[in-house]
Tab-separated table of N, CA and C and ligand atoms in Angstrom:
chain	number	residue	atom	x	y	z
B	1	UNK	N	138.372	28.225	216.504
B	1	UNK	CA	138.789	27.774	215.175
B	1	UNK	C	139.637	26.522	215.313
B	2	UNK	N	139.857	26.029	213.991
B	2	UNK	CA	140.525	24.630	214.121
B	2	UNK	C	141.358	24.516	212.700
B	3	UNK	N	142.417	23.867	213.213
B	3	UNK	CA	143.199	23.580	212.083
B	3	UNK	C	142.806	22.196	211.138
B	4	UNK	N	142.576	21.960	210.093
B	4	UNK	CA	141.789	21.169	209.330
B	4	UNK	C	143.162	19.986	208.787
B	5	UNK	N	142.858	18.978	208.669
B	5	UNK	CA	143.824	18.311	207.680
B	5	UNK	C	144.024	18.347	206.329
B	6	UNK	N	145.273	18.696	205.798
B	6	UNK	CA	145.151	18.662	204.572
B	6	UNK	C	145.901	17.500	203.365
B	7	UNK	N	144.603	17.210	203.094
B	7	UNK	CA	144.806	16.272	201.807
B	7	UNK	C	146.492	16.318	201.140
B	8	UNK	N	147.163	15.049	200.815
B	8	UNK	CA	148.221	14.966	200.012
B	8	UNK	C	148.300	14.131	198.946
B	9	UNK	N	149.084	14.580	197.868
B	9	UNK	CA	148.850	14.347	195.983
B	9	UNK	C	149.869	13.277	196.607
B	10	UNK	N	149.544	11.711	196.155
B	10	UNK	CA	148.745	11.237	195.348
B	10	UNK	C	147.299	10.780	196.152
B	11	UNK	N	146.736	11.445	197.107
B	11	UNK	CA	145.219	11.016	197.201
B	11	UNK	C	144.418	10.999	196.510
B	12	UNK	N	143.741	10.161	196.234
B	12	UNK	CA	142.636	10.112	194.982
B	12	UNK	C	141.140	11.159	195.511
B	13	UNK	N	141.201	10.755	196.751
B	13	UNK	CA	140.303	11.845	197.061
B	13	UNK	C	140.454	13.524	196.455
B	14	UNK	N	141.619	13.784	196.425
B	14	UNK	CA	142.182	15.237	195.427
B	14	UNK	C	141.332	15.185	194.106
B	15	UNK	N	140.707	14.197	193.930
B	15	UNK	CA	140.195	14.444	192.055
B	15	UNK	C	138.979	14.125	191.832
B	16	UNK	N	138.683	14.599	193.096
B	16	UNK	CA	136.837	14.712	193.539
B	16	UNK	C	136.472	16.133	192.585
B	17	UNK	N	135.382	15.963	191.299
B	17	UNK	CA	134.769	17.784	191.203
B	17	UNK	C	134.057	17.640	192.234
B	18	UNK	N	134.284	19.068	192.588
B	18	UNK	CA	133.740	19.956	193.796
B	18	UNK	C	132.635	20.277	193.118
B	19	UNK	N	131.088	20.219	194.002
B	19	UNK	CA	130.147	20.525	193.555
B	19	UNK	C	129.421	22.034	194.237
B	20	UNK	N	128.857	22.156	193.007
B	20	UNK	CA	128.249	23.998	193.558
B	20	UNK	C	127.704	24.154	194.665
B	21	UNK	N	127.669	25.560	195.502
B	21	UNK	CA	127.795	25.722	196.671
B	21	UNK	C	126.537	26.574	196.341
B	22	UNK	N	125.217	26.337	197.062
B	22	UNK	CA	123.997	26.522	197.455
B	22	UNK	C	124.433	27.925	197.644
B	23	UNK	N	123.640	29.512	197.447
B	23	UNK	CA	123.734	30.468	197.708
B	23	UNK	C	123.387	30.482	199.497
B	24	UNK	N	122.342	29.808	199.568
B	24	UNK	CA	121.809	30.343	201.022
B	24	UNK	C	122.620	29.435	202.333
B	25	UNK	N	123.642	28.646	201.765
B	25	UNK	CA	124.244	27.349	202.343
B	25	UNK	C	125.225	28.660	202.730
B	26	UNK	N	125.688	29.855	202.199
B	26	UNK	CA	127.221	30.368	202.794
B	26	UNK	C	127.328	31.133	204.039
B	27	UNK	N	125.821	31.525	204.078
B	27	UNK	CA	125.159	32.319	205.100
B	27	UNK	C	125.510	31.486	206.362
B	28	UNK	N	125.380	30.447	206.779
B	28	UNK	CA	125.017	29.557	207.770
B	28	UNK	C	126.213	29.468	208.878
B	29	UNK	N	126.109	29.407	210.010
B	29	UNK	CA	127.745	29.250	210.837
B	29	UNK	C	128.718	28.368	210.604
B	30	UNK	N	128.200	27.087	210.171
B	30	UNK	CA	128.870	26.097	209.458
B	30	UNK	C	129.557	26.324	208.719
B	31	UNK	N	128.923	26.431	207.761
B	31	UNK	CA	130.033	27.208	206.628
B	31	UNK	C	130.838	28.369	206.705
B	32	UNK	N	130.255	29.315	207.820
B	32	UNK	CA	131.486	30.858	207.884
B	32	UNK	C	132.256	30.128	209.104
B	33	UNK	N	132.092	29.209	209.527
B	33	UNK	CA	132.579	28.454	210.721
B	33	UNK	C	133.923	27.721	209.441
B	34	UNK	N	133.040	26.546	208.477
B	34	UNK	CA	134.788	26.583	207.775
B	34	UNK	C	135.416	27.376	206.908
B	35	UNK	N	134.945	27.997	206.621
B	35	UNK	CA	135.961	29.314	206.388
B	35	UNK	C	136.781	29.681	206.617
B	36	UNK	N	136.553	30.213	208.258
B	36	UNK	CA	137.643	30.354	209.062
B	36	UNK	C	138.408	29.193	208.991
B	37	UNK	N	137.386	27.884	209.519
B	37	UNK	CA	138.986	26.971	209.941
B	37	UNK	C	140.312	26.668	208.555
B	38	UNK	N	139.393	26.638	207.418
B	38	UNK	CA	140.359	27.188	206.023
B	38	UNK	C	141.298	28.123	206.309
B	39	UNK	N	141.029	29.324	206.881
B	39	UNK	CA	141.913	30.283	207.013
B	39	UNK	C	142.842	30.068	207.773
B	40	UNK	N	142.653	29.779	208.421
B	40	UNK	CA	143.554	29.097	209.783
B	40	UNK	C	144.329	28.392	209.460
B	41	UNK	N	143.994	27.032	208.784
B	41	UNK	CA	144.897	26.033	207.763
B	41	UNK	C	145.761	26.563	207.358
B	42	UNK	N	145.644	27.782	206.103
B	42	UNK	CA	145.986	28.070	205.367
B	42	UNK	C	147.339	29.073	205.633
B	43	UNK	N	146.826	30.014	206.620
B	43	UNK	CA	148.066	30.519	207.266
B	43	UNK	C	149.493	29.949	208.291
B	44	UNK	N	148.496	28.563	208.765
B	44	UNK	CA	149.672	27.896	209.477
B	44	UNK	C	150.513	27.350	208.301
B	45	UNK	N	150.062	26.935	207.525
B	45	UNK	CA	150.871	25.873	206.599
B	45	UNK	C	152.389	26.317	206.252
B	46	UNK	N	152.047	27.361	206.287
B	46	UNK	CA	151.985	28.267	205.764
B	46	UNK	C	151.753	28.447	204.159
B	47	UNK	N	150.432	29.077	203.847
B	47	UNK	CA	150.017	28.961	201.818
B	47	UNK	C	149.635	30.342	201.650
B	48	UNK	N	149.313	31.016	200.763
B	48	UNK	CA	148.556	31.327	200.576
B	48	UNK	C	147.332	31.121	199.723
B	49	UNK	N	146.874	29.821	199.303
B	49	UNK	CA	145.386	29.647	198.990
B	49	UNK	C	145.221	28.516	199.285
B	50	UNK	N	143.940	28.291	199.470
B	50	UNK	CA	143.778	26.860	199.941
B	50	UNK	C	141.779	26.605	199.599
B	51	UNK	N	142.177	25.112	199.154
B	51	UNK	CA	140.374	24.667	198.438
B	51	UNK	C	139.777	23.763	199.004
B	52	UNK	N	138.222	24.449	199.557
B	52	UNK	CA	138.018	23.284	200.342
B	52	UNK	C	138.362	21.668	200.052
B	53	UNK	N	138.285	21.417	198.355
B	53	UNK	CA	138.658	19.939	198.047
B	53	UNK	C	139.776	19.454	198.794
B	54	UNK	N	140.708	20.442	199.126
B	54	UNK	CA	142.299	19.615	199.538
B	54	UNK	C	141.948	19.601	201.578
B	55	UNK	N	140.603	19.873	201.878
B	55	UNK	CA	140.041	19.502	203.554
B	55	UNK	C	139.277	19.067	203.589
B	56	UNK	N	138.767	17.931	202.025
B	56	UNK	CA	138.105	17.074	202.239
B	56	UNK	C	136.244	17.340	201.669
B	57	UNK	N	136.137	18.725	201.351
B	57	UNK	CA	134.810	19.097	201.676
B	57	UNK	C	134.629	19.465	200.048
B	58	UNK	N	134.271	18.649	198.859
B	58	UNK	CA	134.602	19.058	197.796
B	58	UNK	C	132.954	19.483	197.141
B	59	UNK	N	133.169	20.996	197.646
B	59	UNK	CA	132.733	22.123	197.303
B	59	UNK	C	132.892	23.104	196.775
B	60	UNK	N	132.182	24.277	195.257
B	60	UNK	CA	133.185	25.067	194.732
B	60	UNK	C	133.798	26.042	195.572
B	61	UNK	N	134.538	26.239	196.421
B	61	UNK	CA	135.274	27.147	196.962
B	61	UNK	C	136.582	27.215	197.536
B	62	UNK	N	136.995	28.631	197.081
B	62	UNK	CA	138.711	28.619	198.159
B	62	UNK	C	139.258	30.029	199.209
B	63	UNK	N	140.412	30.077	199.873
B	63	UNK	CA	140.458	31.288	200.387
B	63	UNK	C	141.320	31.358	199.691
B	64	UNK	N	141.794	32.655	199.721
B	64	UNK	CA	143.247	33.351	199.101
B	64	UNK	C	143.524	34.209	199.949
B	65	UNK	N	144.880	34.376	200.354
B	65	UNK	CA	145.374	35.718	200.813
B	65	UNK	C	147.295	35.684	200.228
B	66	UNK	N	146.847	36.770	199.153
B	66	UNK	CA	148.134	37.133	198.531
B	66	UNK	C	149.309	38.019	198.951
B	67	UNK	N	148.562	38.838	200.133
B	67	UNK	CA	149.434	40.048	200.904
B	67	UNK	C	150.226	39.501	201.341
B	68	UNK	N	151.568	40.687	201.475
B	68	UNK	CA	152.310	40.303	202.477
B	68	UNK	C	152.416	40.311	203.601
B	69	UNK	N	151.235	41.193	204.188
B	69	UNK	CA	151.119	40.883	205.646
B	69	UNK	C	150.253	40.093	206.148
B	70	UNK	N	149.331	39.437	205.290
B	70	UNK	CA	148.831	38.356	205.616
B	70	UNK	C	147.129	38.780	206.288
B	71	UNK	N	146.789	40.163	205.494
B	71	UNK	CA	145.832	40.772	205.974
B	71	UNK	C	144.626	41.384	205.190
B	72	UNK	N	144.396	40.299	204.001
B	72	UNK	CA	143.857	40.330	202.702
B	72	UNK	C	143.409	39.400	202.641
B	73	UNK	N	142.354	38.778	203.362
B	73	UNK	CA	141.574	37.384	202.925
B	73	UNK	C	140.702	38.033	201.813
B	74	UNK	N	140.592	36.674	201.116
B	74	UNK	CA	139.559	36.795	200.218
B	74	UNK	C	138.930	35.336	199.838
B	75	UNK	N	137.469	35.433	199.626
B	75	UNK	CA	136.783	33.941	199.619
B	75	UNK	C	136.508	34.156	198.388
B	76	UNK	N	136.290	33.000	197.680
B	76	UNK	CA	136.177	32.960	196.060
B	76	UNK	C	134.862	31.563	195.947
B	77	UNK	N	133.513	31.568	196.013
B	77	UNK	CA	132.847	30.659	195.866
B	77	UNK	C	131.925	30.849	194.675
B	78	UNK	N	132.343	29.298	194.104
B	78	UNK	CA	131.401	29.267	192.925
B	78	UNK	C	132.132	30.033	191.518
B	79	UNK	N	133.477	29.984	191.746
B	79	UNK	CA	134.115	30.997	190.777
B	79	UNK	C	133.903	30.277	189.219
B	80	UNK	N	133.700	31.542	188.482
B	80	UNK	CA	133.781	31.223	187.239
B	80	UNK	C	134.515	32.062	186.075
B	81	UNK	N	135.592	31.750	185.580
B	81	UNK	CA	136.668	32.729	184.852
B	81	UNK	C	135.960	33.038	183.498
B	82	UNK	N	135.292	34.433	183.024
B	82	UNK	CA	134.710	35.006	182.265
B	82	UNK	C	135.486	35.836	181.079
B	83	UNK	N	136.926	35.952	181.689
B	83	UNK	CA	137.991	36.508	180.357
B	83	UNK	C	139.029	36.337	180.565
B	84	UNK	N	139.982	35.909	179.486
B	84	UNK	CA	141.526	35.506	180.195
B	84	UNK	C	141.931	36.035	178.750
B	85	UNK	N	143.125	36.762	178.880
B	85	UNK	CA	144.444	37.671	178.195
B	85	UNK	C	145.737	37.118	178.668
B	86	UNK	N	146.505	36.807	177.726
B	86	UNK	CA	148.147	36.706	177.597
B	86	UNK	C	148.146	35.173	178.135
B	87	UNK	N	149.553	35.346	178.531
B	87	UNK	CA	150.277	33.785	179.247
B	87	UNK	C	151.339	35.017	180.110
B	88	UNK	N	151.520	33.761	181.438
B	88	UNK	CA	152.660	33.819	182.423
B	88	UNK	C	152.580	32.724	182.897
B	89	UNK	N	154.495	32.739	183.103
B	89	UNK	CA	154.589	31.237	184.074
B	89	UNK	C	155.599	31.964	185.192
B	90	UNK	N	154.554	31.167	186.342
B	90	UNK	CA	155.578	31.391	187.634
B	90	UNK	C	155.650	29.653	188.301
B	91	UNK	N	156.457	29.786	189.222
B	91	UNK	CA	156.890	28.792	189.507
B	91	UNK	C	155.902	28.602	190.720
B	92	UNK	N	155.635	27.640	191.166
B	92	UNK	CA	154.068	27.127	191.895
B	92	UNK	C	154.534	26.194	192.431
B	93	UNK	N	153.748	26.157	193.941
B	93	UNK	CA	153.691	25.154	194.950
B	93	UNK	C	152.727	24.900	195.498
B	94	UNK	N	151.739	24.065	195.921
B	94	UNK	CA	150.291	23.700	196.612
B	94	UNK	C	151.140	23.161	198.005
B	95	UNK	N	150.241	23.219	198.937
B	95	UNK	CA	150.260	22.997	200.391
B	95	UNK	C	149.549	21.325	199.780
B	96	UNK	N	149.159	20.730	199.134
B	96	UNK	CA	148.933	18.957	198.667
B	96	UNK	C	149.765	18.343	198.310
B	97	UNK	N	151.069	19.017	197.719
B	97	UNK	CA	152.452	18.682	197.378
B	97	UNK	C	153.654	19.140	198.103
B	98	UNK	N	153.688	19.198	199.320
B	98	UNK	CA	154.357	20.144	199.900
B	98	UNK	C	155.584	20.088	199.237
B	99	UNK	N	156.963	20.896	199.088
B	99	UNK	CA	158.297	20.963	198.970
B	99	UNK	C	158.335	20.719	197.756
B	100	UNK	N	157.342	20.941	197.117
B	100	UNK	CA	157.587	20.712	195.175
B	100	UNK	C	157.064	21.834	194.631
B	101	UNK	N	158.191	22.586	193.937
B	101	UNK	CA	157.884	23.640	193.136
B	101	UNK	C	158.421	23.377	191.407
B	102	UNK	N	157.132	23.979	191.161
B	102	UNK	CA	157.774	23.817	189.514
B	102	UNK	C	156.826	24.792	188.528
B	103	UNK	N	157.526	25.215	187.447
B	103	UNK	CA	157.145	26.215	186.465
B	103	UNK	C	155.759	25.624	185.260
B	104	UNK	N	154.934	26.591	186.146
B	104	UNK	CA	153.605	26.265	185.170
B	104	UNK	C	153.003	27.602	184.412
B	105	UNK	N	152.585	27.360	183.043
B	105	UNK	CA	151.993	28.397	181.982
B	105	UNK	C	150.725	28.682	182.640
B	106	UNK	N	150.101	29.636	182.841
B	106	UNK	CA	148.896	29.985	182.491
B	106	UNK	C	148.314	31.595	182.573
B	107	UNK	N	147.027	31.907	182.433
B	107	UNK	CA	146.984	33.236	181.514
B	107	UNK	C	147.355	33.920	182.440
B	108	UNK	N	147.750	35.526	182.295
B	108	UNK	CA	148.125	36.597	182.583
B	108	UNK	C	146.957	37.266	183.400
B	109	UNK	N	145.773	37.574	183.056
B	109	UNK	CA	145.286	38.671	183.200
B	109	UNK	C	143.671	37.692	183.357
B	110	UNK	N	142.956	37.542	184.272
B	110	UNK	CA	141.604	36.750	183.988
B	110	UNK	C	140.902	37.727	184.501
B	111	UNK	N	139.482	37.356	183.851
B	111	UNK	CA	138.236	37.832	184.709
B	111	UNK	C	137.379	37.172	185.764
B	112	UNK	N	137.704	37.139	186.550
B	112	UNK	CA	136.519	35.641	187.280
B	112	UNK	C	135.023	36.396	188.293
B	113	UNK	N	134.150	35.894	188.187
B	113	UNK	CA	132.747	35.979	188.817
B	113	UNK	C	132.435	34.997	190.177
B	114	UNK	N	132.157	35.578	191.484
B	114	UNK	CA	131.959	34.564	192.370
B	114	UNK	C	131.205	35.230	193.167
B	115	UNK	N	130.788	34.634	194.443
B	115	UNK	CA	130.118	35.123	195.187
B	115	UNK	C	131.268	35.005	196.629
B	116	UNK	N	131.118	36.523	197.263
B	116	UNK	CA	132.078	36.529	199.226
B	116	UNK	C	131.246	35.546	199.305
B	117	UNK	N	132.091	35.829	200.828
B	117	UNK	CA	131.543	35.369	202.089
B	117	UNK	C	130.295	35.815	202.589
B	118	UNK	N	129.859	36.905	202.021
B	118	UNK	CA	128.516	37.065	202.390
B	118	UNK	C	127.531	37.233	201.388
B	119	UNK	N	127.829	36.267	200.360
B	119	UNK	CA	127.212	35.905	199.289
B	119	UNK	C	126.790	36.602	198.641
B	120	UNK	N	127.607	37.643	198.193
B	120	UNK	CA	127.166	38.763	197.337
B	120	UNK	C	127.806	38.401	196.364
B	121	UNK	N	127.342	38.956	194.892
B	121	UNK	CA	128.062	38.576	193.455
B	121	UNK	C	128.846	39.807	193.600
B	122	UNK	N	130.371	38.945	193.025
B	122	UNK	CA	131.351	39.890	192.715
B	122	UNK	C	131.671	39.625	191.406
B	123	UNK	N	132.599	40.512	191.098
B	123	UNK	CA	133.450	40.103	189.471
B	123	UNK	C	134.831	41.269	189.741
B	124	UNK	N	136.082	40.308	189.006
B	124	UNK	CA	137.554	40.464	189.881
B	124	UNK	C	138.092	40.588	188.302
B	125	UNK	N	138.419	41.751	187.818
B	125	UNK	CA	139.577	41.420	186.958
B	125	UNK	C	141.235	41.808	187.610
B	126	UNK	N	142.093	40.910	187.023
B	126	UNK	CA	143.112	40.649	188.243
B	126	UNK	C	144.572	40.243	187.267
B	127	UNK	N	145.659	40.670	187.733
B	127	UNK	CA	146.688	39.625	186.816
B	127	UNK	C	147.579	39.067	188.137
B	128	UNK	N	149.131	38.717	187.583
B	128	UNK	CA	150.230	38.116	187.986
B	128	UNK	C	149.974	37.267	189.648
B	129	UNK	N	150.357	37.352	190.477
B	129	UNK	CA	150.188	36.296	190.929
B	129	UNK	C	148.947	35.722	192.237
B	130	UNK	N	148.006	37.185	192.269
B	130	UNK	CA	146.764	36.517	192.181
B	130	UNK	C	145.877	35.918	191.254
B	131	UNK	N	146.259	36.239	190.220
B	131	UNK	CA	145.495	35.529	188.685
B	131	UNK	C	145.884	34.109	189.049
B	132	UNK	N	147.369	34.182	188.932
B	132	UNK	CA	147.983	32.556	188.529
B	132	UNK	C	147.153	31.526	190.123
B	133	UNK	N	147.165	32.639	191.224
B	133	UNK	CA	146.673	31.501	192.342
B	133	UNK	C	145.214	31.266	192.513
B	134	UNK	N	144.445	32.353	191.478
B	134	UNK	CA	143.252	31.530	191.363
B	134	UNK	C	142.629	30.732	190.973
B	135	UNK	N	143.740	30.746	189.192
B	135	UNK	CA	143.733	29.377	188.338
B	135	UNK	C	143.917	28.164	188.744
B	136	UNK	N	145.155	28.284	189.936
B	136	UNK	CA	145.840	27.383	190.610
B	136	UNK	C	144.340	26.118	191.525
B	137	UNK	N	144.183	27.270	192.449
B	137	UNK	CA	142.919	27.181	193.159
B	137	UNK	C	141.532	26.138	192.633
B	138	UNK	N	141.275	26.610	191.241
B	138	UNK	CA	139.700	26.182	190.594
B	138	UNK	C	140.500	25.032	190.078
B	139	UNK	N	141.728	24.868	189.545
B	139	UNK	CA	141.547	23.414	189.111
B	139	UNK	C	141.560	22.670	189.825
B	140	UNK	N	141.906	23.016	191.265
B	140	UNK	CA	141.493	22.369	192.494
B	140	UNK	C	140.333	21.259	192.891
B	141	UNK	N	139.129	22.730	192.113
B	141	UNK	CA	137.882	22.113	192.315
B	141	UNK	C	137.542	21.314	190.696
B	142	UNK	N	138.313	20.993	190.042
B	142	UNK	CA	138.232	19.987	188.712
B	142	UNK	C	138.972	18.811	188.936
B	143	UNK	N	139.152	18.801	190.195
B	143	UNK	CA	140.033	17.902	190.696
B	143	UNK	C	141.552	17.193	190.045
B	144	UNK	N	142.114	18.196	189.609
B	144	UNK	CA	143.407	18.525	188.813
B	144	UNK	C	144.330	19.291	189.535
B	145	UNK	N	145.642	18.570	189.718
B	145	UNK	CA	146.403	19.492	190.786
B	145	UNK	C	148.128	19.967	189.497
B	146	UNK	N	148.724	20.839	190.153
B	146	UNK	CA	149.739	21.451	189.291
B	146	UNK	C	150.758	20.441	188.524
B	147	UNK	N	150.889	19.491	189.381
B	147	UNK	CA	151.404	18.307	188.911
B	147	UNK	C	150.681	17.752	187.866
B	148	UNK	N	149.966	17.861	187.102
B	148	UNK	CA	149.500	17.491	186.147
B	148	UNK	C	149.893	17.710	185.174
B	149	UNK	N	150.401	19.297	185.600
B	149	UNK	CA	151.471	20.289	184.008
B	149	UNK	C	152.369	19.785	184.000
B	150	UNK	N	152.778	18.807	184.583
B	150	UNK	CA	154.273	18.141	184.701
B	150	UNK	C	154.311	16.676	183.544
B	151	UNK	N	155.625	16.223	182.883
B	151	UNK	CA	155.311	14.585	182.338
B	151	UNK	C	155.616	13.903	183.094
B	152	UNK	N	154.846	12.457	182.805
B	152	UNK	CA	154.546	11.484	183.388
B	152	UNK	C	155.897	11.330	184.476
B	153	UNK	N	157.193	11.420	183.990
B	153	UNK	CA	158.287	10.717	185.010
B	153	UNK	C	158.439	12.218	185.735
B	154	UNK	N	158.383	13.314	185.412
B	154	UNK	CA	158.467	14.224	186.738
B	154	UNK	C	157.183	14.003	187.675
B	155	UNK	N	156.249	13.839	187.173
B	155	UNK	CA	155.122	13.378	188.385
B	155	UNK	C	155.853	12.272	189.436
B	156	UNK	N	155.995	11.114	188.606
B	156	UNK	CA	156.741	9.870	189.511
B	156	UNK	C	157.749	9.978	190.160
B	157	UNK	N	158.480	11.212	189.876
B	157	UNK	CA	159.917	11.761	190.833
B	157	UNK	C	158.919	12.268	191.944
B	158	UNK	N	158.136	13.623	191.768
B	158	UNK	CA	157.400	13.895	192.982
B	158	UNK	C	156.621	13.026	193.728
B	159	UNK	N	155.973	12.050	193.508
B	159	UNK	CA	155.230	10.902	193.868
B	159	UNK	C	156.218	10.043	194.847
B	160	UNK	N	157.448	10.170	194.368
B	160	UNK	CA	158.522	8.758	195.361
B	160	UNK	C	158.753	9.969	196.225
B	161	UNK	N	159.390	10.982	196.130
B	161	UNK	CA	159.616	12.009	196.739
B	161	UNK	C	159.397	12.088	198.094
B	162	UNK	N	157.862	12.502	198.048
B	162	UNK	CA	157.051	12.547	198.530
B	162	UNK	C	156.847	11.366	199.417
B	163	UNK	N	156.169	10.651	198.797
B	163	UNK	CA	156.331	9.339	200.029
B	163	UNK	C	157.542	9.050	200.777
B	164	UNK	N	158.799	9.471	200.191
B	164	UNK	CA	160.189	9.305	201.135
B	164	UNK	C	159.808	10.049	202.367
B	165	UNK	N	159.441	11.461	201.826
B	165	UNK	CA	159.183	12.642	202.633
B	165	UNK	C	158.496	11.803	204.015
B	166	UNK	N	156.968	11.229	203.598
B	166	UNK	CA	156.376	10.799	204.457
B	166	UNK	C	156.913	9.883	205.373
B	167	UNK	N	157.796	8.889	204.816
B	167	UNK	CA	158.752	7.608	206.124
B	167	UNK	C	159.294	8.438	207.066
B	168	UNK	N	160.085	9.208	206.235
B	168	UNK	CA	160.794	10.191	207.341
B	168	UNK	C	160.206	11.268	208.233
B	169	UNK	N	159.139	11.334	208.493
B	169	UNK	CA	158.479	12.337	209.064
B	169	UNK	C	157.831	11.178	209.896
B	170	UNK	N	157.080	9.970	209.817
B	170	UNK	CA	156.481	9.101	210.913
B	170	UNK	C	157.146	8.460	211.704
K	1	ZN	ZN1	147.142	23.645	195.376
């Protein structure tokens, strides 16, 4: 396995739509090949979800693992949210923004439809904060990141931020 690079907001590459993922394409080693290396990413970063768009590969899919022991993968391809109930806001961070957290609305309780890893159709009704990280996740693949729920001058605070972040780290 391999640890993948991950994309950082403001890359424009981030606002690629991810295009649908071939049923017979998930089968293939390649693809259960990045999977894993997703997973891998995803746990070093330490995240728990991560879309192929933010490793470059803008395809509909993401992993999630919400447990706390870190022993609950779950692949979500091709997702499509079929019922959503209430509102919640939790406070949210993407591994594309690292060290920026901030309070975003969205529904409570969804239904979403996708196909595993071994390309079987599923359907997930789900709430609190696997709901919120799958929402999180698909706007991923609309190429819309959390910072978006933000106005214009809190974006531009995270944006300088961020690039400070970056001087100081090279
Ligand atoms: Zn994210």
């Amino acid at each position: 396995m391999a640890l993948l690079p991950i994309l950082e907001f403001p890359d424009p590459r981030l606002r690629t739509k991810a295009a649908t993922v071939e049923a017979a394409q998930v089968t293939t080693p390649e693809f259960q090949k990045l999977l894993d290396d997703m997973f891998e990413t995803m746990y070093d970063a330490p995240g728990i979800g991560l879309t192929a768009s933010q490793v470059d590969q803008h395809l509909r899919f993401m992993v999630i693992d919400v447990s706390e022991g870190k022993d609950a993968p779950m692949v979500f391809i091709n997702p499509e949210i079929t019922a959503r109930d209430g509102d919640q806001g939790l406070q949210e961070g993407c591994l594309s923004v690292p060290g920026i957290f901030a309070d975003v609305t969205r529904s409570n309780r969804i239904t979403v439809r996708y196909l595993d890893r071994d390309a079987r159709e599923q359907e997930l009704t789900t709430d609190s904060l696997l709901a919120v990280c799958i929402q999180h996740e698909m706007d991923h693949l609309e190429g819309k990141l959390f910072v978006d729920y933000l106005s214009p001058l809190k974006r531009e605070m995270v944006r300088k931020k961020l690039s400070k972040q970056r001087k100081h780290a090279a």
